[in-house]
Amino acid sequence: MKHIKTLGELKQSGYQSKSIKDELRDNLIENIKNKVVTFKGIHGYENTVIPELERAILSRHNINLLGLRGQAKTRLARMMVNLLDEYIPVVEGSEINDDPLQPISRYATELIAEKGDDTPIIWLHRDDRFAEKLATPDVTVADIIGDVDPIKAANLKLSYADDRVIHYGMIPRANRCIFVINELPDLQARIQVALFNILQEGDIQIRGFKLRLPMDMQFVFTANPEDYTNRGSIVTPLKDRIGSQILTHYPDNIDTARSITSQEAKLDLRQSKSVYIPDLAKDVLEQISFEARESEYVDVKSGISARMSITAYENLLSTAERRALISGDENTSVRLSDFTGIIPAITGKVELVYEGEQEGADFVANALMNEAIKTLFPKYFPKIEKLEKQDQETPYDDLISWFFNGDGFELLDDLSDEDYKAKLDEVTPLDTLIADYQPDIDQHDVYFEKEFILWGLVQFKKLSKYRYSKGLKFQDPYGSYISGL
């Protein structure tokens, strides 16, 4: 219908006005009937959040997405735009997107009264029907609702009693749009009160004007439970006016977390081609976030954002890339020792409790990595029991003996790929363990798993690991005790 330019042509076309909530509802119904995925790229919510969100849309509710940081709340709200009609007609020149068939502003009603069927109209694309405001303490009623504009009054030589001097705020200007307020509890209580009428009756009031503008809007709010105690809260009458409150959550398994990280990580194409990352490395990376959400050092109420895994993934590849540049390798594979490069991505994303602050952010980051390795180790290699009978044989006896009879094993950070592989090949019992317990492993992953075995034995106190400026040293734990390392 984009060729239609006047109100008369619009009437002749048979176009019928529809509220935004009906648009969302009707288009969602079509998607469900035709098995079309509405919220593409959202992983882990297929059986929880998305069904609840769809039910809220079908119920024509305003929505509050409640969850910790990094749970895709804002992304869900933005993707609702895909459920809008591609284009809607708007009275040309209207500040508040007046529907030509149901005008609400003085400007639009007067223009239609003057020009009738010749009233010009324009077509608004759905991408332009999304407005977003981050709630901050300095937000005013004038910002979001509107106020009297003295400059407009002076220029037009109008009295302050004339409603043409009103300057509309963000909400009226988002009429017939999806309007998102992020971090709702941060909005001052008096500003939240100003939303009561909009949510319940659908109209706005500006200053002392006898003005009723029935807004046609879909509101989506986001909130973090932590904010209820730290910075503010949602006032009870406002919560009462929000139709559906939907709880978001973090991924409940590593595969889902990997999908999110892989999708969201921003990598240079050359980096992706030159650095290979083993599957086990991806699992270790995601397991760190799972460990952080259970750690005694981390304030779990503040949440562990998915952004931690994403930025850590980017750092991990950059660490491997930098090492390859130094050693002159054109291509390389991620090593477990490269994980020291992700510490800045962890320390900047976790909120520590008192015990964590006492230990220090670097200590906590290393502890999370060690716990991730310890958790995953039994999934790939035989479990190491805390208590073992004396003289009981284990699959690791040959490897432990290799270290017991040697002077230790050094693995420098900046070894070339050739030297790194040659160094690990010296530890011959590792080949037997790989052959026995990971016979179908991708050959590109072999050396990462060899190093993984060494780190795993350190976590179960079978070996000791010492970090120094240029790399790592693994040795028998008793040798470590005797040498004082």
Short mmCIF file of C-alpha atoms in Angstrom, two decimals:
data_model
loop_
_atom_site.label_atom_id
_atom_site.label_comp_id
_atom_site.label_asym_id
_atom_site.label_seq_id
_atom_site.Cartn_x
_atom_site.Cartn_y
_atom_site.Cartn_z
CA MET A 1 0.00 0.00 0.00
CA LYS A 2 3.03 2.31 0.03
CA HIS A 3 1.84 3.97 -3.18
CA ILE A 4 -1.12 5.44 -1.25
CA LYS A 5 -0.36 9.09 -0.45
CA THR A 6 -3.66 10.60 0.77
CA LEU A 7 -6.38 9.84 3.28
CA GLY A 8 -8.94 9.41 0.50
CA GLU A 9 -6.87 6.75 -1.25
CA LEU A 10 -6.39 5.00 2.11
CA LYS A 11 -10.16 4.84 2.69
CA GLN A 12 -10.75 3.51 -0.84
CA SER A 13 -8.19 0.75 -0.32
CA GLY A 14 -10.28 -0.71 2.49
CA TYR A 15 -7.50 -0.32 5.04
CA GLN A 16 -8.64 -0.91 8.63
CA SER A 17 -6.92 0.45 11.71
CA LYS A 18 -5.54 -2.00 14.22
CA SER A 19 -4.06 -1.44 17.68
CA ILE A 20 -0.40 -2.35 18.18
CA LYS A 21 -1.30 -5.13 20.63
CA ASP A 22 -3.62 -6.64 18.03
CA GLU A 23 -0.87 -6.39 15.43
CA LEU A 24 1.50 -8.30 17.68
CA ARG A 25 -1.16 -10.86 18.54
CA ASP A 26 -2.33 -11.49 14.95
CA ASN A 27 1.18 -11.80 13.54
CA LEU A 28 2.24 -14.11 16.37
CA ILE A 29 -0.77 -16.34 15.67
CA GLU A 30 0.30 -16.56 12.02
CA ASN A 31 3.87 -17.44 13.06
CA ILE A 32 2.70 -20.17 15.42
CA LYS A 33 0.35 -21.64 12.79
CA ASN A 34 3.08 -21.63 10.14
CA LYS A 35 5.82 -22.92 12.51
CA VAL A 36 7.83 -19.70 12.05
CA VAL A 37 10.38 -19.02 14.80
CA THR A 38 9.70 -15.53 16.14
CA PHE A 39 12.67 -15.11 18.46
CA LYS A 40 15.57 -16.36 16.36
CA GLY A 41 18.99 -16.54 17.99
CA ILE A 42 17.61 -16.81 21.53
CA HIS A 43 18.97 -20.04 22.99
CA GLY A 44 17.84 -21.89 26.11
CA TYR A 45 14.42 -20.22 26.42
CA GLU A 46 12.50 -22.51 24.07
CA ASN A 47 10.55 -24.22 26.86
CA THR A 48 10.55 -21.50 29.50
CA VAL A 49 10.71 -17.79 28.70
CA ILE A 50 9.53 -17.77 25.08
CA PRO A 51 6.24 -19.64 25.73
CA GLU A 52 5.49 -17.23 28.58
CA LEU A 53 6.31 -14.25 26.39
CA GLU A 54 4.07 -15.54 23.62
CA ARG A 55 1.22 -16.07 26.07
CA ALA A 56 1.64 -12.48 27.29
CA ILE A 57 1.49 -11.17 23.69
CA LEU A 58 -1.61 -13.24 22.97
CA SER A 59 -3.16 -11.74 26.12
CA ARG A 60 -2.29 -8.20 24.93
CA HIS A 61 -0.33 -7.56 28.14
CA ASN A 62 2.33 -5.03 28.93
CA ILE A 63 5.35 -7.04 29.98
CA ASN A 64 8.07 -6.93 32.64
CA LEU A 65 11.14 -9.08 31.97
CA LEU A 66 12.74 -9.78 35.34
CA GLY A 67 16.18 -11.33 35.51
CA LEU A 68 19.86 -10.92 36.27
CA ARG A 69 22.34 -9.21 33.98
CA GLY A 70 23.14 -10.74 30.60
CA GLN A 71 19.95 -12.77 30.19
CA ALA A 72 18.85 -11.31 26.81
CA LYS A 73 16.00 -9.24 28.29
CA THR A 74 16.54 -6.23 26.02
CA ARG A 75 17.16 -8.43 23.00
CA LEU A 76 13.81 -10.17 23.50
CA ALA A 77 12.08 -6.79 23.66
CA ARG A 78 13.79 -5.60 20.47
CA MET A 79 12.86 -8.77 18.60
CA MET A 80 9.17 -8.12 19.24
CA VAL A 81 9.44 -5.54 16.44
CA ASN A 82 9.42 -8.48 14.00
CA LEU A 83 5.79 -9.14 14.99
CA LEU A 84 4.62 -5.72 13.82
CA ASP A 85 3.09 -5.06 10.40
CA GLU A 86 5.78 -4.01 7.95
CA TYR A 87 4.25 -0.55 7.34
CA ILE A 88 1.49 1.53 8.92
CA PRO A 89 0.00 4.84 7.67
CA VAL A 90 0.71 8.04 9.59
CA VAL A 91 -0.60 11.58 9.13
CA GLU A 92 2.30 13.46 7.55
CA GLY A 93 3.90 15.91 9.98
CA SER A 94 2.35 14.37 13.09
CA GLU A 95 4.68 14.31 16.11
CA ILE A 96 2.90 11.35 17.67
CA ASN A 97 2.36 9.06 14.66
CA ASP A 98 -1.36 9.78 14.31
CA ASP A 99 -3.44 7.10 12.63
CA PRO A 100 -5.17 8.88 9.67
CA LEU A 101 -8.41 6.98 10.42
CA GLN A 102 -8.27 7.60 14.19
CA PRO A 103 -6.37 10.88 14.81
CA ILE A 104 -5.82 11.91 18.44
CA SER A 105 -3.63 15.03 18.30
CA ARG A 106 -4.90 18.55 17.71
CA TYR A 107 -2.51 18.90 14.74
CA ALA A 108 -3.89 15.81 12.96
CA THR A 109 -7.57 16.49 13.64
CA GLU A 110 -7.29 20.09 12.41
CA LEU A 111 -5.32 19.02 9.32
CA ILE A 112 -7.92 16.39 8.41
CA ALA A 113 -10.76 18.86 9.07
CA GLU A 114 -9.06 21.33 6.70
CA LYS A 115 -7.94 19.01 3.87
CA GLY A 116 -10.31 16.07 4.21
CA ASP A 117 -9.49 13.24 1.83
CA ASP A 118 -6.51 15.20 0.50
CA THR A 119 -4.72 14.91 3.87
CA PRO A 120 -1.20 13.66 3.08
CA ILE A 121 -0.04 10.44 4.71
CA ILE A 122 3.30 8.67 4.98
CA TRP A 123 4.16 5.04 5.74
CA LEU A 124 6.13 4.15 8.88
CA HIS A 125 8.30 1.01 8.77
CA ARG A 126 8.26 -1.35 11.73
CA ASP A 127 11.98 -0.78 12.37
CA ASP A 128 11.08 2.83 13.23
CA ARG A 129 8.42 1.74 15.70
CA PHE A 130 10.73 0.91 18.58
CA ALA A 131 11.72 3.34 21.32
CA GLU A 132 13.95 2.63 24.29
CA LYS A 133 14.85 4.51 27.45
CA LEU A 134 17.37 3.53 30.09
CA ALA A 135 15.98 4.45 33.49
CA THR A 136 18.39 6.73 35.33
CA PRO A 137 17.86 8.87 38.44
CA ASP A 138 17.93 12.08 36.40
CA VAL A 139 14.93 11.16 34.20
CA THR A 140 12.08 13.65 34.58
CA VAL A 141 8.37 13.58 33.83
CA ALA A 142 9.04 16.16 31.12
CA ASP A 143 11.48 13.75 29.45
CA ILE A 144 9.08 10.86 29.17
CA ILE A 145 5.62 12.49 29.17
CA GLY A 146 6.05 16.12 28.09
CA ASP A 147 5.90 19.71 29.28
CA VAL A 148 5.04 23.25 28.26
CA ASP A 149 7.63 24.68 25.87
CA PRO A 150 8.05 28.44 26.54
CA ILE A 151 10.15 28.92 23.38
CA LYS A 152 7.39 27.42 21.24
CA ALA A 153 4.86 29.67 23.00
CA ALA A 154 6.98 32.75 22.28
CA ASN A 155 7.65 31.86 18.64
CA LEU A 156 4.00 31.09 17.90
CA LYS A 157 2.78 33.96 20.10
CA LEU A 158 0.49 31.62 22.00
CA SER A 159 -0.79 31.65 25.57
CA TYR A 160 0.45 29.01 27.99
CA ALA A 161 -3.20 27.93 28.15
CA ASP A 162 -3.07 26.84 24.50
CA ASP A 163 -2.27 23.12 24.12
CA ARG A 164 -0.19 23.87 21.03
CA VAL A 165 2.65 24.97 23.33
CA ILE A 166 3.07 21.41 24.61
CA HIS A 167 6.34 19.65 23.86
CA TYR A 168 5.68 15.92 23.78
CA GLY A 169 8.02 13.58 25.64
CA MET A 170 9.37 10.19 24.56
CA ILE A 171 6.22 8.20 25.31
CA PRO A 172 3.74 10.27 23.25
CA ARG A 173 6.26 10.36 20.40
CA ALA A 174 6.32 6.55 20.56
CA ASN A 175 2.56 6.28 19.99
CA ARG A 176 1.77 3.08 18.03
CA CYS A 177 5.24 1.76 18.89
CA ILE A 178 6.91 -0.66 21.27
CA PHE A 179 8.36 1.34 24.15
CA VAL A 180 11.01 -0.25 26.37
CA ILE A 181 12.14 1.09 29.74
CA ASN A 182 15.30 -0.70 30.85
CA GLU A 183 16.21 -1.09 34.54
CA LEU A 184 12.78 0.05 35.72
CA PRO A 185 13.64 0.01 39.48
CA ASP A 186 16.19 2.78 38.84
CA LEU A 187 13.35 5.11 37.82
CA GLN A 188 12.41 7.41 40.69
CA ALA A 189 9.10 6.58 42.39
CA ARG A 190 7.49 9.86 41.35
CA ILE A 191 8.33 9.11 37.71
CA GLN A 192 6.91 5.61 37.99
CA VAL A 193 3.68 7.14 39.32
CA ALA A 194 3.44 9.18 36.11
CA LEU A 195 3.10 5.89 34.21
CA PHE A 196 -0.03 4.76 36.07
CA ASN A 197 -2.57 6.35 33.73
CA ILE A 198 -0.70 5.34 30.61
CA LEU A 199 -0.68 1.69 31.59
CA GLN A 200 -4.23 1.46 32.91
CA GLU A 201 -6.29 3.96 30.92
CA GLY A 202 -3.90 4.38 28.01
CA ASP A 203 -3.88 8.17 28.18
CA ILE A 204 -1.43 10.90 29.22
CA GLN A 205 -1.83 14.10 31.23
CA ILE A 206 0.53 17.03 30.78
CA ARG A 207 0.70 19.83 33.32
CA GLY A 208 -2.73 21.37 33.94
CA PHE A 209 -4.18 20.80 30.49
CA LYS A 210 -7.52 19.09 30.09
CA LEU A 211 -5.89 16.86 27.58
CA ARG A 212 -6.63 13.21 26.97
CA LEU A 213 -4.56 11.43 24.38
CA PRO A 214 -5.43 7.73 24.24
CA MET A 215 -2.02 6.26 23.50
CA ASP A 216 -1.76 3.02 21.56
CA MET A 217 1.43 1.40 22.86
CA GLN A 218 3.09 -1.85 23.83
CA PHE A 219 5.20 -1.39 26.95
CA VAL A 220 8.06 -3.72 27.81
CA PHE A 221 10.01 -3.18 31.02
CA THR A 222 13.22 -4.88 32.14
CA ALA A 223 14.39 -5.16 35.72
CA ASN A 224 17.12 -6.85 37.74
CA PRO A 225 16.05 -8.43 41.06
CA GLU A 226 19.23 -7.13 42.68
CA ASP A 227 18.09 -3.56 42.02
CA TYR A 228 15.13 -3.98 44.34
CA THR A 229 17.44 -3.67 47.32
CA ASN A 230 20.46 -1.86 45.93
CA ARG A 231 19.09 1.11 44.06
CA GLY A 232 15.31 1.16 44.24
CA SER A 233 12.19 -0.84 43.53
CA ILE A 234 9.13 -0.97 41.34
CA VAL A 235 6.29 0.75 43.19
CA THR A 236 3.48 -1.67 43.96
CA PRO A 237 0.65 0.04 42.00
CA LEU A 238 2.86 0.08 38.90
CA LYS A 239 3.61 -3.65 39.23
CA ASP A 240 -0.11 -4.20 39.56
CA ARG A 241 -0.69 -2.50 36.20
CA ILE A 242 1.87 -4.61 34.30
CA GLY A 243 0.04 -7.57 32.83
CA SER A 244 2.76 -10.24 32.80
CA GLN A 245 6.01 -10.53 34.71
CA ILE A 246 8.33 -13.07 33.09
CA LEU A 247 11.42 -14.47 34.82
CA THR A 248 14.50 -14.95 32.64
CA HIS A 249 17.42 -17.24 33.50
CA TYR A 250 20.91 -18.31 32.52
CA PRO A 251 21.61 -21.33 30.24
CA ASP A 252 21.16 -24.61 32.11
CA ASN A 253 23.75 -26.59 30.13
CA ILE A 254 27.09 -26.10 28.41
CA ASP A 255 25.80 -26.80 24.89
CA THR A 256 23.33 -23.91 25.12
CA ALA A 257 25.99 -21.62 26.59
CA ARG A 258 28.37 -22.54 23.76
CA SER A 259 25.74 -21.68 21.17
CA ILE A 260 25.26 -18.23 22.72
CA THR A 261 28.99 -17.51 22.95
CA SER A 262 29.70 -18.68 19.41
CA GLN A 263 26.84 -16.55 18.08
CA GLU A 264 27.71 -13.38 19.97
CA ALA A 265 31.52 -13.32 19.94
CA LYS A 266 32.90 -10.63 17.63
CA LEU A 267 35.95 -12.14 15.96
CA ASP A 268 38.19 -10.91 13.19
CA LEU A 269 37.81 -13.25 10.19
CA ARG A 270 41.59 -13.70 9.96
CA GLN A 271 41.65 -14.65 13.64
CA SER A 272 38.94 -17.26 13.16
CA LYS A 273 40.86 -18.81 10.27
CA SER A 274 44.28 -18.86 11.93
CA VAL A 275 43.27 -20.05 15.43
CA TYR A 276 41.67 -23.44 16.02
CA ILE A 277 39.77 -23.95 19.27
CA PRO A 278 39.19 -27.53 20.46
CA ASP A 279 35.74 -28.60 21.66
CA LEU A 280 37.06 -29.29 25.14
CA ALA A 281 38.45 -25.74 25.32
CA LYS A 282 34.97 -24.37 24.57
CA ASP A 283 33.53 -26.55 27.34
CA VAL A 284 36.13 -25.37 29.86
CA LEU A 285 35.39 -21.77 28.93
CA GLU A 286 31.65 -22.16 29.54
CA GLN A 287 32.15 -24.22 32.69
CA ILE A 288 33.97 -21.25 34.24
CA SER A 289 30.71 -19.28 34.17
CA PHE A 290 28.82 -22.19 35.74
CA GLU A 291 31.45 -22.40 38.48
CA ALA A 292 31.22 -18.64 39.09
CA ARG A 293 27.46 -18.92 39.66
CA GLU A 294 28.15 -21.42 42.45
CA SER A 295 31.34 -19.93 43.88
CA GLU A 296 31.62 -18.90 47.52
CA TYR A 297 33.78 -15.97 46.43
CA VAL A 298 31.25 -14.49 43.97
CA ASP A 299 28.09 -12.53 44.74
CA VAL A 300 25.64 -14.74 42.86
CA LYS A 301 22.78 -12.29 43.44
CA SER A 302 24.42 -9.85 41.04
CA GLY A 303 24.58 -12.52 38.35
CA ILE A 304 27.26 -13.77 35.98
CA SER A 305 26.48 -12.26 32.61
CA ALA A 306 26.73 -14.25 29.38
CA ARG A 307 29.01 -11.39 28.33
CA MET A 308 31.72 -12.91 30.54
CA SER A 309 31.94 -16.04 28.40
CA ILE A 310 31.71 -13.98 25.20
CA THR A 311 34.56 -11.61 26.10
CA ALA A 312 36.60 -14.48 27.56
CA TYR A 313 36.20 -16.36 24.26
CA GLU A 314 37.44 -13.32 22.36
CA ASN A 315 40.39 -12.95 24.77
CA LEU A 316 41.23 -16.64 24.48
CA LEU A 317 41.54 -16.49 20.71
CA SER A 318 43.51 -13.25 20.93
CA THR A 319 45.93 -14.86 23.40
CA ALA A 320 46.55 -17.73 20.99
CA GLU A 321 46.85 -15.33 18.06
CA ARG A 322 49.41 -13.16 19.86
CA ARG A 323 51.46 -16.22 20.80
CA ALA A 324 51.46 -17.39 17.18
CA LEU A 325 52.59 -13.97 15.98
CA ILE A 326 55.49 -14.02 18.45
CA SER A 327 56.59 -17.55 17.53
CA GLY A 328 56.08 -17.03 13.79
CA ASP A 329 53.35 -19.67 13.34
CA GLU A 330 50.80 -18.96 10.61
CA ASN A 331 48.19 -21.18 12.29
CA THR A 332 47.83 -22.37 15.84
CA SER A 333 45.49 -24.13 18.23
CA VAL A 334 44.30 -22.89 21.61
CA ARG A 335 46.21 -24.35 24.56
CA LEU A 336 45.04 -24.74 28.13
CA SER A 337 47.88 -22.46 29.23
CA ASP A 338 46.32 -19.75 27.00
CA PHE A 339 43.47 -19.54 29.52
CA THR A 340 45.61 -17.22 31.64
CA GLY A 341 44.78 -14.62 28.98
CA ILE A 342 41.08 -14.59 29.87
CA ILE A 343 41.61 -13.43 33.46
CA PRO A 344 40.89 -9.74 32.59
CA ALA A 345 37.54 -10.81 31.09
CA ILE A 346 36.63 -12.60 34.32
CA THR A 347 37.79 -10.04 36.87
CA GLY A 348 35.82 -7.28 35.18
CA LYS A 349 32.57 -9.26 35.11
CA VAL A 350 32.22 -10.81 38.59
CA GLU A 351 31.11 -9.05 41.76
CA LEU A 352 33.00 -10.50 44.72
CA VAL A 353 31.75 -11.02 48.25
CA TYR A 354 33.96 -10.08 51.20
CA GLU A 355 35.92 -13.36 51.13
CA GLY A 356 36.58 -12.90 47.40
CA GLU A 357 37.78 -9.34 47.92
CA GLN A 358 40.17 -10.58 50.59
CA GLU A 359 41.63 -13.21 48.26
CA GLY A 360 41.81 -10.87 45.27
CA ALA A 361 40.19 -10.91 41.84
CA ASP A 362 43.10 -12.72 40.12
CA PHE A 363 43.03 -15.49 42.72
CA VAL A 364 39.28 -15.94 42.25
CA ALA A 365 39.62 -16.04 38.43
CA ASN A 366 42.30 -18.75 38.65
CA ALA A 367 40.22 -20.66 41.21
CA LEU A 368 37.24 -20.64 38.84
CA MET A 369 39.37 -22.00 35.99
CA ASN A 370 40.76 -24.74 38.24
CA GLU A 371 37.28 -25.71 39.42
CA ALA A 372 36.05 -25.85 35.81
CA ILE A 373 38.83 -28.29 34.91
CA LYS A 374 38.14 -30.36 38.03
CA THR A 375 34.43 -30.59 37.19
CA LEU A 376 34.95 -31.61 33.56
CA PHE A 377 37.86 -34.02 34.09
CA PRO A 378 35.76 -37.10 35.08
CA LYS A 379 33.64 -36.67 31.93
CA TYR A 380 36.68 -37.37 29.74
CA PHE A 381 39.00 -39.52 31.84
CA PRO A 382 38.62 -41.97 34.76
CA LYS A 383 37.53 -40.38 38.01
CA ILE A 384 40.19 -39.89 40.66
CA GLU A 385 38.90 -40.79 44.09
CA LYS A 386 39.78 -38.69 47.10
CA LEU A 387 40.58 -41.81 49.14
CA GLU A 388 42.42 -44.66 47.45
CA LYS A 389 43.52 -47.94 48.95
CA GLN A 390 47.24 -48.36 49.41
CA ASP A 391 48.90 -50.15 46.47
CA GLN A 392 45.68 -49.84 44.45
CA GLU A 393 46.45 -49.57 40.75
CA THR A 394 45.05 -46.57 38.83
CA PRO A 395 45.13 -45.56 35.14
CA TYR A 396 47.45 -42.70 36.07
CA ASP A 397 50.22 -44.70 37.78
CA ASP A 398 52.58 -44.65 34.77
CA LEU A 399 52.12 -40.91 34.32
CA ILE A 400 52.72 -40.16 37.99
CA SER A 401 55.79 -42.41 37.95
CA TRP A 402 57.11 -40.52 34.93
CA PHE A 403 57.07 -37.32 36.95
CA PHE A 404 58.33 -39.04 40.13
CA ASN A 405 61.43 -40.31 38.29
CA GLY A 406 62.11 -37.02 36.51
CA ASP A 407 63.05 -33.46 37.37
CA GLY A 408 59.77 -31.94 36.32
CA PHE A 409 58.30 -30.74 33.09
CA GLU A 410 58.32 -27.13 31.86
CA LEU A 411 55.84 -25.74 29.38
CA LEU A 412 56.74 -22.23 28.24
CA ASP A 413 54.01 -19.81 27.17
CA ASP A 414 55.51 -18.72 23.84
CA LEU A 415 56.62 -22.07 22.42
CA SER A 416 56.00 -22.53 18.71
CA ASP A 417 53.40 -25.14 17.82
CA GLU A 418 56.12 -27.57 16.75
CA ASP A 419 58.06 -27.19 20.01
CA TYR A 420 54.86 -27.33 22.09
CA LYS A 421 53.84 -30.65 20.55
CA ALA A 422 57.36 -32.06 20.84
CA LYS A 423 57.45 -31.08 24.51
CA LEU A 424 54.15 -32.84 25.31
CA ASP A 425 55.24 -35.90 23.28
CA GLU A 426 58.07 -36.34 25.77
CA VAL A 427 55.47 -37.36 28.36
CA THR A 428 54.81 -40.76 26.74
CA PRO A 429 52.18 -42.03 29.27
CA LEU A 430 49.85 -39.30 27.98
CA ASP A 431 49.60 -41.11 24.63
CA THR A 432 48.37 -44.26 26.38
CA LEU A 433 45.68 -42.38 28.32
CA ILE A 434 44.42 -40.67 25.16
CA ALA A 435 44.37 -43.95 23.23
CA ASP A 436 42.55 -45.80 26.02
CA TYR A 437 39.92 -43.23 27.00
CA GLN A 438 39.57 -40.86 24.03
CA PRO A 439 40.20 -43.12 21.01
CA ASP A 440 37.89 -41.20 18.68
CA ILE A 441 39.28 -37.76 19.46
CA ASP A 442 39.88 -35.30 16.61
CA GLN A 443 43.63 -35.20 15.96
CA HIS A 444 43.56 -31.42 16.23
CA ASP A 445 42.40 -31.78 19.85
CA VAL A 446 44.98 -34.31 21.05
CA TYR A 447 47.53 -31.89 22.48
CA PHE A 448 44.94 -29.80 24.27
CA GLU A 449 43.67 -32.96 25.98
CA LYS A 450 47.22 -33.97 26.89
CA GLU A 451 47.67 -30.67 28.68
CA PHE A 452 44.18 -31.06 30.15
CA ILE A 453 45.25 -34.34 31.78
CA LEU A 454 48.21 -32.62 33.45
CA TRP A 455 46.06 -29.77 34.77
CA GLY A 456 43.44 -32.28 35.93
CA LEU A 457 45.97 -34.30 37.92
CA VAL A 458 47.10 -31.07 39.57
CA GLN A 459 43.51 -30.37 40.71
CA PHE A 460 43.29 -33.87 42.23
CA LYS A 461 46.65 -33.44 44.03
CA LYS A 462 48.45 -36.06 41.94
CA LEU A 463 50.84 -33.49 40.45
CA SER A 464 51.87 -29.98 41.39
CA LYS A 465 51.92 -26.96 39.10
CA TYR A 466 54.10 -23.92 39.54
CA ARG A 467 53.61 -20.71 37.60
CA TYR A 468 56.56 -18.48 36.80
CA SER A 469 57.04 -15.53 34.47
CA LYS A 470 57.69 -17.50 31.27
CA GLY A 471 55.45 -20.50 31.70
CA LEU A 472 54.41 -23.46 33.83
CA LYS A 473 56.29 -26.24 35.57
CA PHE A 474 54.60 -29.57 36.40
CA GLN A 475 56.23 -32.01 38.78
CA ASP A 476 55.63 -34.72 41.32
CA PRO A 477 53.92 -33.20 44.40
CA TYR A 478 56.54 -34.59 46.75
CA GLY A 479 59.28 -33.16 44.57
CA SER A 480 57.55 -29.82 44.86
CA TYR A 481 57.50 -30.16 48.63
CA ILE A 482 61.19 -31.08 48.80
CA SER A 483 62.29 -28.28 46.44
CA GLY A 484 60.14 -25.74 48.27
CA LEU A 485 58.21 -24.69 45.15
#
